[in-house]
Tab-separated table of C-alpha atoms and ligand atoms in Angstrom:
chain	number	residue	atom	x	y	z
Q	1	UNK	CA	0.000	0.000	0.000
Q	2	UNK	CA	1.478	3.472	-0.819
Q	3	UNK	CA	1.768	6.404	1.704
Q	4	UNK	CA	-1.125	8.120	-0.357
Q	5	UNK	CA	-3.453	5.216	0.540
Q	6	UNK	CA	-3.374	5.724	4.230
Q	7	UNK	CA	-4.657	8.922	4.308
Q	8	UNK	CA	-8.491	9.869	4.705
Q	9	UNK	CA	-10.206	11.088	1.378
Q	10	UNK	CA	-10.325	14.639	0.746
Q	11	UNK	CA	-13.661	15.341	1.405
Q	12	UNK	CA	-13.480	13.798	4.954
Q	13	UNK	CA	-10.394	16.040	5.344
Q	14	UNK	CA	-12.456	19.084	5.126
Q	15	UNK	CA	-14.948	18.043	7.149
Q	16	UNK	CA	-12.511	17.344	9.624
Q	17	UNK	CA	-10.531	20.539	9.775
Q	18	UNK	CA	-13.881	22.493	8.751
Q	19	UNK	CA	-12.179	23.925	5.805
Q	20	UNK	CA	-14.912	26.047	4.485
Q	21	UNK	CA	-13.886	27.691	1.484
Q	22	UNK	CA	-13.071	31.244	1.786
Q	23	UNK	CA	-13.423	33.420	-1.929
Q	24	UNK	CA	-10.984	36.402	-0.189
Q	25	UNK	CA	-8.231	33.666	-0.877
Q	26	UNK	CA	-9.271	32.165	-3.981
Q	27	UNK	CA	-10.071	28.860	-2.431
Q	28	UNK	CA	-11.637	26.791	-5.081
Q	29	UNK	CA	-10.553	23.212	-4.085
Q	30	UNK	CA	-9.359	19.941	-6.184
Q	31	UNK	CA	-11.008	17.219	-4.140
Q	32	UNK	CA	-10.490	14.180	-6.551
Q	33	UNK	CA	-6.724	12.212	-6.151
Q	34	UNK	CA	-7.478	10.429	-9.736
Q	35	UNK	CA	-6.893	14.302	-10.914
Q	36	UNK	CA	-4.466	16.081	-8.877
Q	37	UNK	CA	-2.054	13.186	-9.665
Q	38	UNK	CA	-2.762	13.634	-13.404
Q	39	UNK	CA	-1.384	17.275	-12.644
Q	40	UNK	CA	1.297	16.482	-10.739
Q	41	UNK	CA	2.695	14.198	-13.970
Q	42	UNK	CA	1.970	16.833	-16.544
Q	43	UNK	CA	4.947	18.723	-13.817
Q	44	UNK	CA	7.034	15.880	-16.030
Q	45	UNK	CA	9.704	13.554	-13.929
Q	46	UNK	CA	9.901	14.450	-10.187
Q	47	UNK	CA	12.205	12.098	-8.898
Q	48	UNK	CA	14.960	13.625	-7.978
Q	49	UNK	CA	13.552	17.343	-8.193
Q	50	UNK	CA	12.369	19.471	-5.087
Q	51	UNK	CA	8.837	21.186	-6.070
Q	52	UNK	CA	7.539	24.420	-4.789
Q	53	UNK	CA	3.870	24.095	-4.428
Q	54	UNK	CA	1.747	27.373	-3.799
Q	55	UNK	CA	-1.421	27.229	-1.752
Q	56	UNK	CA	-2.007	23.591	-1.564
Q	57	UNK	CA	-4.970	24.637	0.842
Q	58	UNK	CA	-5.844	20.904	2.174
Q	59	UNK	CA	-3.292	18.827	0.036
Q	60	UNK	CA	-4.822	17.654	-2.732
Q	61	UNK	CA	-2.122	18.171	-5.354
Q	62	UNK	CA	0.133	18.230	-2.497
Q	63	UNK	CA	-0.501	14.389	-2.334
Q	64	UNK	CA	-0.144	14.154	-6.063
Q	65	UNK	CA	3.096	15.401	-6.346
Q	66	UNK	CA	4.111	13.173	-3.527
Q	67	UNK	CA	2.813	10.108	-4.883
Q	68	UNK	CA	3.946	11.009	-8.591
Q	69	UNK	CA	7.877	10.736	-6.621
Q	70	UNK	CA	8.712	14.030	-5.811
Q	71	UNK	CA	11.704	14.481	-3.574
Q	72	UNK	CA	10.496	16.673	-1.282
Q	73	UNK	CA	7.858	19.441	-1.802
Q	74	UNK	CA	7.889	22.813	-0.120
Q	75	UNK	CA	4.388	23.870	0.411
Q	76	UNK	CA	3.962	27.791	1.517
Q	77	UNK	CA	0.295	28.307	2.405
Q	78	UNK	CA	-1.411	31.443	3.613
Q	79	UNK	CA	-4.076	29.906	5.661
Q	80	UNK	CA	-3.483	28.826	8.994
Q	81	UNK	CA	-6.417	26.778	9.007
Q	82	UNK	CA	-5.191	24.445	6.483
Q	83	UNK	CA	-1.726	23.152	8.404
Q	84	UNK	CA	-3.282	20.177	10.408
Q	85	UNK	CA	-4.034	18.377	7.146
Q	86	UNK	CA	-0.996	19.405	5.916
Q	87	UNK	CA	0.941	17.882	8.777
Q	88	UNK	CA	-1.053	14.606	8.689
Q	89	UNK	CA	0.724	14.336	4.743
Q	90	UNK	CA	3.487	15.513	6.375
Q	91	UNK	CA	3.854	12.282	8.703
Q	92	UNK	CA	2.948	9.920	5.997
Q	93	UNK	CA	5.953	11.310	3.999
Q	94	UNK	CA	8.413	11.928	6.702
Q	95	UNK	CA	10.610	14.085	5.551
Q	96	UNK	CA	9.395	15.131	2.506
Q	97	UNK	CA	7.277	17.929	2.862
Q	98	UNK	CA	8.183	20.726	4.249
Q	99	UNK	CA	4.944	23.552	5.087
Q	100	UNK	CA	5.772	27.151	5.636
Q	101	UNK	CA	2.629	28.790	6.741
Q	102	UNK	CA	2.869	32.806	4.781
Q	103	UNK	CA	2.467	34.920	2.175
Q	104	UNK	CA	3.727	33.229	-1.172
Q	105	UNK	CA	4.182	36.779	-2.354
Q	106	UNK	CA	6.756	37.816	0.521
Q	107	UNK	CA	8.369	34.572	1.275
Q	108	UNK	CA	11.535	33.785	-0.720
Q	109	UNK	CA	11.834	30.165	-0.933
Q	110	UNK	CA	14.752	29.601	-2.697
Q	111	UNK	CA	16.733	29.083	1.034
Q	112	UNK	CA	14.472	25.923	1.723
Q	113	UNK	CA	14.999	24.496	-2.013
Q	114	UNK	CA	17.735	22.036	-3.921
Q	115	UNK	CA	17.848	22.602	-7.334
Q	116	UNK	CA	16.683	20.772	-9.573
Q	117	UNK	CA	13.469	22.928	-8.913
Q	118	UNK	CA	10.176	22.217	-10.655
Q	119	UNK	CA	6.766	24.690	-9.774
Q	120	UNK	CA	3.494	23.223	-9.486
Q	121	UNK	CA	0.264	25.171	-8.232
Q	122	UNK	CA	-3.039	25.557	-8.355
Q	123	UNK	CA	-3.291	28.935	-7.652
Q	124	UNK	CA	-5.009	31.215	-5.955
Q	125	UNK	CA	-5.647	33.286	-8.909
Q	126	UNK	CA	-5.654	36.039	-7.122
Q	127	UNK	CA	-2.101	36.282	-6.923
Q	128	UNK	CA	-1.117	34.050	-9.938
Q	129	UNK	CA	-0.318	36.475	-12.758
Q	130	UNK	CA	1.804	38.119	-10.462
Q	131	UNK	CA	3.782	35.531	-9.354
Q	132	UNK	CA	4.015	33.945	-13.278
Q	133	UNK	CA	5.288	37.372	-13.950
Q	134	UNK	CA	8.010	36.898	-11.169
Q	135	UNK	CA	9.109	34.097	-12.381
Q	136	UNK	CA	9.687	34.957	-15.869
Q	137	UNK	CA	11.575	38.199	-15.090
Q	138	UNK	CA	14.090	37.208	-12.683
Q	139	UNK	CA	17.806	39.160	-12.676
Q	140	UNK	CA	19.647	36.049	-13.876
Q	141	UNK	CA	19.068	33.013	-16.168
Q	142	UNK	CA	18.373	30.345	-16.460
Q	143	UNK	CA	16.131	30.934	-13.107
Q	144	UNK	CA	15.598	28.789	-10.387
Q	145	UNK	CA	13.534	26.717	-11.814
Q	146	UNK	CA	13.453	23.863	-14.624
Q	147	UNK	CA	9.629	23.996	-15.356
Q	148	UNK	CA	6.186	25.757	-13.677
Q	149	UNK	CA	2.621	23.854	-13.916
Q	150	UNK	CA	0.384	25.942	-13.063
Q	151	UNK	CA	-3.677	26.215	-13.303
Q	152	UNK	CA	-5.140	29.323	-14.348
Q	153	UNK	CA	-8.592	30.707	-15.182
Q	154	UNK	CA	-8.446	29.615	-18.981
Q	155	UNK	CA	-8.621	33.098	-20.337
Q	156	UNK	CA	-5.120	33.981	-18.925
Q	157	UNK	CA	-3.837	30.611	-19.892
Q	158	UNK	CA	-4.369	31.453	-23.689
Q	159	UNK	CA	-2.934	35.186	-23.306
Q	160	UNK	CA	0.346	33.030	-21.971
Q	161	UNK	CA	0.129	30.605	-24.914
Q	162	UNK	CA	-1.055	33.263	-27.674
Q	163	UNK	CA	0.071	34.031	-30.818
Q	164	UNK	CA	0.768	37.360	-32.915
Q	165	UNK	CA	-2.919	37.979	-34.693
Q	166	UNK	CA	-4.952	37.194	-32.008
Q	167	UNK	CA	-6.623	39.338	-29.568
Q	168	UNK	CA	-4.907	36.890	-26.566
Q	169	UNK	CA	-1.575	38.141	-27.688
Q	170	UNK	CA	0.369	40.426	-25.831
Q	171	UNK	CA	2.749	41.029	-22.847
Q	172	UNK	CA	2.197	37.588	-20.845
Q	173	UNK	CA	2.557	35.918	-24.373
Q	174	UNK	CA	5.649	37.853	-25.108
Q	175	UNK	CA	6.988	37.338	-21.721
Q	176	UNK	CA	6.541	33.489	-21.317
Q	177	UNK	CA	7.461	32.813	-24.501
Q	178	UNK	CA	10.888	34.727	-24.780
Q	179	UNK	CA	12.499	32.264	-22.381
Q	180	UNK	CA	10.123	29.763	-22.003
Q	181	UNK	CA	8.091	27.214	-23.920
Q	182	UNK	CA	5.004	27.235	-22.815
Q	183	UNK	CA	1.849	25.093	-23.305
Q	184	UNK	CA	-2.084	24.229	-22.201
Q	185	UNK	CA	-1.573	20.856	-20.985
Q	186	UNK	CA	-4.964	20.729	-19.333
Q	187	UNK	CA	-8.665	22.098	-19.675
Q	188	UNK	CA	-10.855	21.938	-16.413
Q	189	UNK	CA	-14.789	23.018	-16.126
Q	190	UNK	CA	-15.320	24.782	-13.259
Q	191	UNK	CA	-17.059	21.131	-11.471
Q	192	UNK	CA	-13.776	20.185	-10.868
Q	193	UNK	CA	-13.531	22.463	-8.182
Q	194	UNK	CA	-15.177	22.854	-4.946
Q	195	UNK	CA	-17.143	25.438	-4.747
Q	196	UNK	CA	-16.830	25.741	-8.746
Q	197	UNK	CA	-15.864	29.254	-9.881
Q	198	UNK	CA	-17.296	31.203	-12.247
Q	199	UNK	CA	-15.198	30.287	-14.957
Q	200	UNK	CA	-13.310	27.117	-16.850
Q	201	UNK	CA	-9.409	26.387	-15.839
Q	202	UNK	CA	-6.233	25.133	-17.285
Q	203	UNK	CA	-2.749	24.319	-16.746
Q	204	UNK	CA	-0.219	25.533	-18.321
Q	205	UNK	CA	3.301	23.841	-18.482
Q	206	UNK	CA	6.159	26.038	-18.922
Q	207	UNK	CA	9.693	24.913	-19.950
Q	208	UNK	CA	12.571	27.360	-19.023
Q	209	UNK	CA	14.447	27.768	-21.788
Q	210	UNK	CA	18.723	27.440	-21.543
Q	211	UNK	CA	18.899	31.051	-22.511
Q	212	UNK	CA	16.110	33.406	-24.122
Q	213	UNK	CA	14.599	32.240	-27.404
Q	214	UNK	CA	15.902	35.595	-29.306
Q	215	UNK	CA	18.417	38.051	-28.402
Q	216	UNK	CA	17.569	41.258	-26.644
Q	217	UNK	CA	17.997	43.227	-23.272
Q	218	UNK	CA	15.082	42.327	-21.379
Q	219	UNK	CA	14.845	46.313	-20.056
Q	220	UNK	CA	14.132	47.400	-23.418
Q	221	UNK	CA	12.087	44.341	-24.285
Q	222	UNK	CA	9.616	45.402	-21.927
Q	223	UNK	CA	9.471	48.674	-22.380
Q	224	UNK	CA	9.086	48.185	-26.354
Q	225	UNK	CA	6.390	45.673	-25.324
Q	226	UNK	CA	4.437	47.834	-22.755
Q	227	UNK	CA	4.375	50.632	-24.901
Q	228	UNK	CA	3.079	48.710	-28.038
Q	229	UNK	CA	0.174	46.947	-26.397
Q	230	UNK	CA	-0.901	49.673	-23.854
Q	231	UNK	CA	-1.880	51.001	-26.883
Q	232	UNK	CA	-2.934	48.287	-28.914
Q	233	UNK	CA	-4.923	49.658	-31.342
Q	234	UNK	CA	-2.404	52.493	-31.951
Q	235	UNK	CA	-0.062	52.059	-35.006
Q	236	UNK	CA	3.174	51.041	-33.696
Q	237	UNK	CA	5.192	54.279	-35.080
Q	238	UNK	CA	2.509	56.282	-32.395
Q	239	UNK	CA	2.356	54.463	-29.719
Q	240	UNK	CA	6.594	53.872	-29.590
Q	241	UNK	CA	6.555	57.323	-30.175
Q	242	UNK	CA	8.435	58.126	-26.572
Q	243	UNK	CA	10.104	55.159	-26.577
Q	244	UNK	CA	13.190	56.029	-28.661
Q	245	UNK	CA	14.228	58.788	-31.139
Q	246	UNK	CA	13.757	57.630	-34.917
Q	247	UNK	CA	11.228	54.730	-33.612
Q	248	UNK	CA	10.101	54.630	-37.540
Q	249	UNK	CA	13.884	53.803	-38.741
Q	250	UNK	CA	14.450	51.202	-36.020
Q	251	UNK	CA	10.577	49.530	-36.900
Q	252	UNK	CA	11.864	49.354	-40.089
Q	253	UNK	CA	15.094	48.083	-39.581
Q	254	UNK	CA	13.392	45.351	-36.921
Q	255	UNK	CA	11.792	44.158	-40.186
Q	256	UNK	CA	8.302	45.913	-38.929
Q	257	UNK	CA	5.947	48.406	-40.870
Q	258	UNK	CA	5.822	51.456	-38.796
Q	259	UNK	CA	2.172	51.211	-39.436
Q	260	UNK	CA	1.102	47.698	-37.986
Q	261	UNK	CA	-0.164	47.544	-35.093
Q	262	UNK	CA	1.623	46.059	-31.727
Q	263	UNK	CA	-0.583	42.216	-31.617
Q	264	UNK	CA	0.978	41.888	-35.144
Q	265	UNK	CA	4.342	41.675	-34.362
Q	266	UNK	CA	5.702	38.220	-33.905
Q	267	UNK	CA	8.099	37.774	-30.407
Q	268	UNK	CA	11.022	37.386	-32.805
Q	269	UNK	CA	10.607	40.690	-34.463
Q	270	UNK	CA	9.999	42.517	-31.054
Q	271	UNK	CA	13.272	41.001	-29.980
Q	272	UNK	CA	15.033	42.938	-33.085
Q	273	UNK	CA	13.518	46.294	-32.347
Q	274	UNK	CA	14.713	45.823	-28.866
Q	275	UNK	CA	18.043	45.094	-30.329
Q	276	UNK	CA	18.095	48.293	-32.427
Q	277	UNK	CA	17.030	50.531	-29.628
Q	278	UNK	CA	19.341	49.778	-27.190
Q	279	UNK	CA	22.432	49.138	-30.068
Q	280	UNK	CA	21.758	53.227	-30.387
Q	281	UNK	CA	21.462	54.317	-26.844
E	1	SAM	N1	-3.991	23.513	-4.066
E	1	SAM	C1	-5.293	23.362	-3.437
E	1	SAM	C2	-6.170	22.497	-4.306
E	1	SAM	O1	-5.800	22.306	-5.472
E	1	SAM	O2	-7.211	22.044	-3.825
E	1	SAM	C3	-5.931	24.714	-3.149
E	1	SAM	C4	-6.081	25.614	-4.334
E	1	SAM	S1	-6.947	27.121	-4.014
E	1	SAM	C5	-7.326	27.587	-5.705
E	1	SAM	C6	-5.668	28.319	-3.645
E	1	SAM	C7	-4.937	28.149	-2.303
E	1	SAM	O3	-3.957	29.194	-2.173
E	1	SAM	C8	-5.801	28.252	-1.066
E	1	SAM	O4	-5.492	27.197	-0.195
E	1	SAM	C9	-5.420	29.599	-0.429
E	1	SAM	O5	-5.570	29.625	0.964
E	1	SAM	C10	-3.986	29.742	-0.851
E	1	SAM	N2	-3.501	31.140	-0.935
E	1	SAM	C11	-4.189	32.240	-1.309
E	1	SAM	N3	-3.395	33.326	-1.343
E	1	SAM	C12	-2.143	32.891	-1.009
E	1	SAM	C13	-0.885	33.530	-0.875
E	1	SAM	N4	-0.733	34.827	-1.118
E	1	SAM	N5	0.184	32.778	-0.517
E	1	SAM	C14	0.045	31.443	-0.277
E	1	SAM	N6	-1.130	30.793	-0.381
E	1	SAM	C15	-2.204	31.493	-0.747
């Protein structure tokens, strides 16, 4: 019998700890083991990898990850309320999962990790997009981490996967896909959850890339790419207007007709106009 087996079912977990979901934390819950563990594979191989879970509220994906091999899983969760569950996985898997009870947005866990790092979360998705966003834009890289799985409210999983052309497309896109590959591995209705939200789910998988996809100072990147799409329906020669002097001679010589218009422009071409900026600075 594995570890996983001698723990009571979700639902009896709840009942026990009176977990009563609370919306100001974007507790919508993953009750059923068949699908957390189908998660916690699409996080690829674990053996041998720590894995930084956010908000595993009372464990469900927390007990995926463990059962799918993980080495040892960090879980940082802001609800008190939740840590008796999480302690009762944590003495069927002695040693392997560590809880730190806190603010995922103000804790730095890199101190309680041992690379090789994966990421694996169902979010609260109140804080998601910022801590994606984190991720992605750290000082160095490669970053901390090999891969993130993480569920989203579907409509921000298909800005992250979008493409140029579509109205999806834009600074997420540009930003996961620069130094990541990134994919929808997963599409959940909002039944899966409990209480079901409002809206359908997926996870995305992200792959951090060895180095970033296209060369380019990430600075200018992002201010290129802020300017363009906070004015997406702007032609790009207006709206990079106070980005550089000459913005029409560097559109053109990124390949780019000063008169498209930001959701246009493919990552790859962004990443030369970046190039031509900052080669003139
Ligand atoms: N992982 C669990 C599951 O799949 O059933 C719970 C997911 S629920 C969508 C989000 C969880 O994140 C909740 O347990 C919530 O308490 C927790 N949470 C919310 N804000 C947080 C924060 N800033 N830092 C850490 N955990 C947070």
């Amino acid at each position: 019998m594995s570890a996983i087996d001698t723990l009571p079912p979700l639902r009896e977990v709840i009942a026990n700890h009176q977990l009563s979901a609370r919306k100001s934390l974007g507790q919508n819950f993953l009750l059923d083991l068949n699908l957390t563990a189908k998660i916690a594979r699409q996080a690829g191989d674990l053996t041998g990898c720590d894995v930084l879970e956010i908000g595993p509220g009372p464990g469900g994906l927390t007990r995926g990850l463990l059962s799918e091999g993980a080495r040892k899983v960090l879980a940082i969760e802001k609800d008190s309320r939740c840590l008796p569950a999480l302690e009762e996985i944590a003495a069927a898997y002695p040693g392997q999962l560590e809880i730190v009870n806190g603010d995922a947005l103000e804790i730095d866990p890199l101190a309680h990790l041992i690379p090789p790092v994966r990421v694996a979360a169902n979010l609260p998705y109140n804080v998601g997009t910022e801590l994606l966003v984190r991720w992605l834009t750290p000082k160095e890289w490669p970053p901390f981490w090999q891969s993130l799985t993480l569920m989203f409210q579907r409509e921000v999983a298909e800005r992250i996967v979008a493409q140029p052309g579509s109205k999806a497309y834009g600074r997420l896109a540009i930003l996961s896909q620069w130094r990541a590959d990134a994919k929808i591995v997963l599409s959940l209705p909002p039944g899966a959850f409990t209480p079901p939200p409002k809206v359908s789910s997926a996870v995305v998988h992200l792959d951090a890339l060895p180095a970033p996809r296209f060369e380019a100072d990430a600075a200018t990147l992002s201010r290129v790419v802020a300017a363009g799409f906070n004015q997406r329906r702007k032609m790009l020669r207006a709206s990079l207007k106070g980005v550089a002097r000459d913005i029409e001679d560097h559109l053109v010589a990124a390949g780019i007709t000063p008169t498209e218009r930001a959701e246009q422009v493919s990552l790859e071409a962004f990443c030369a106009l970046a190039r031509s900026i900052k080669a003139a600075q």
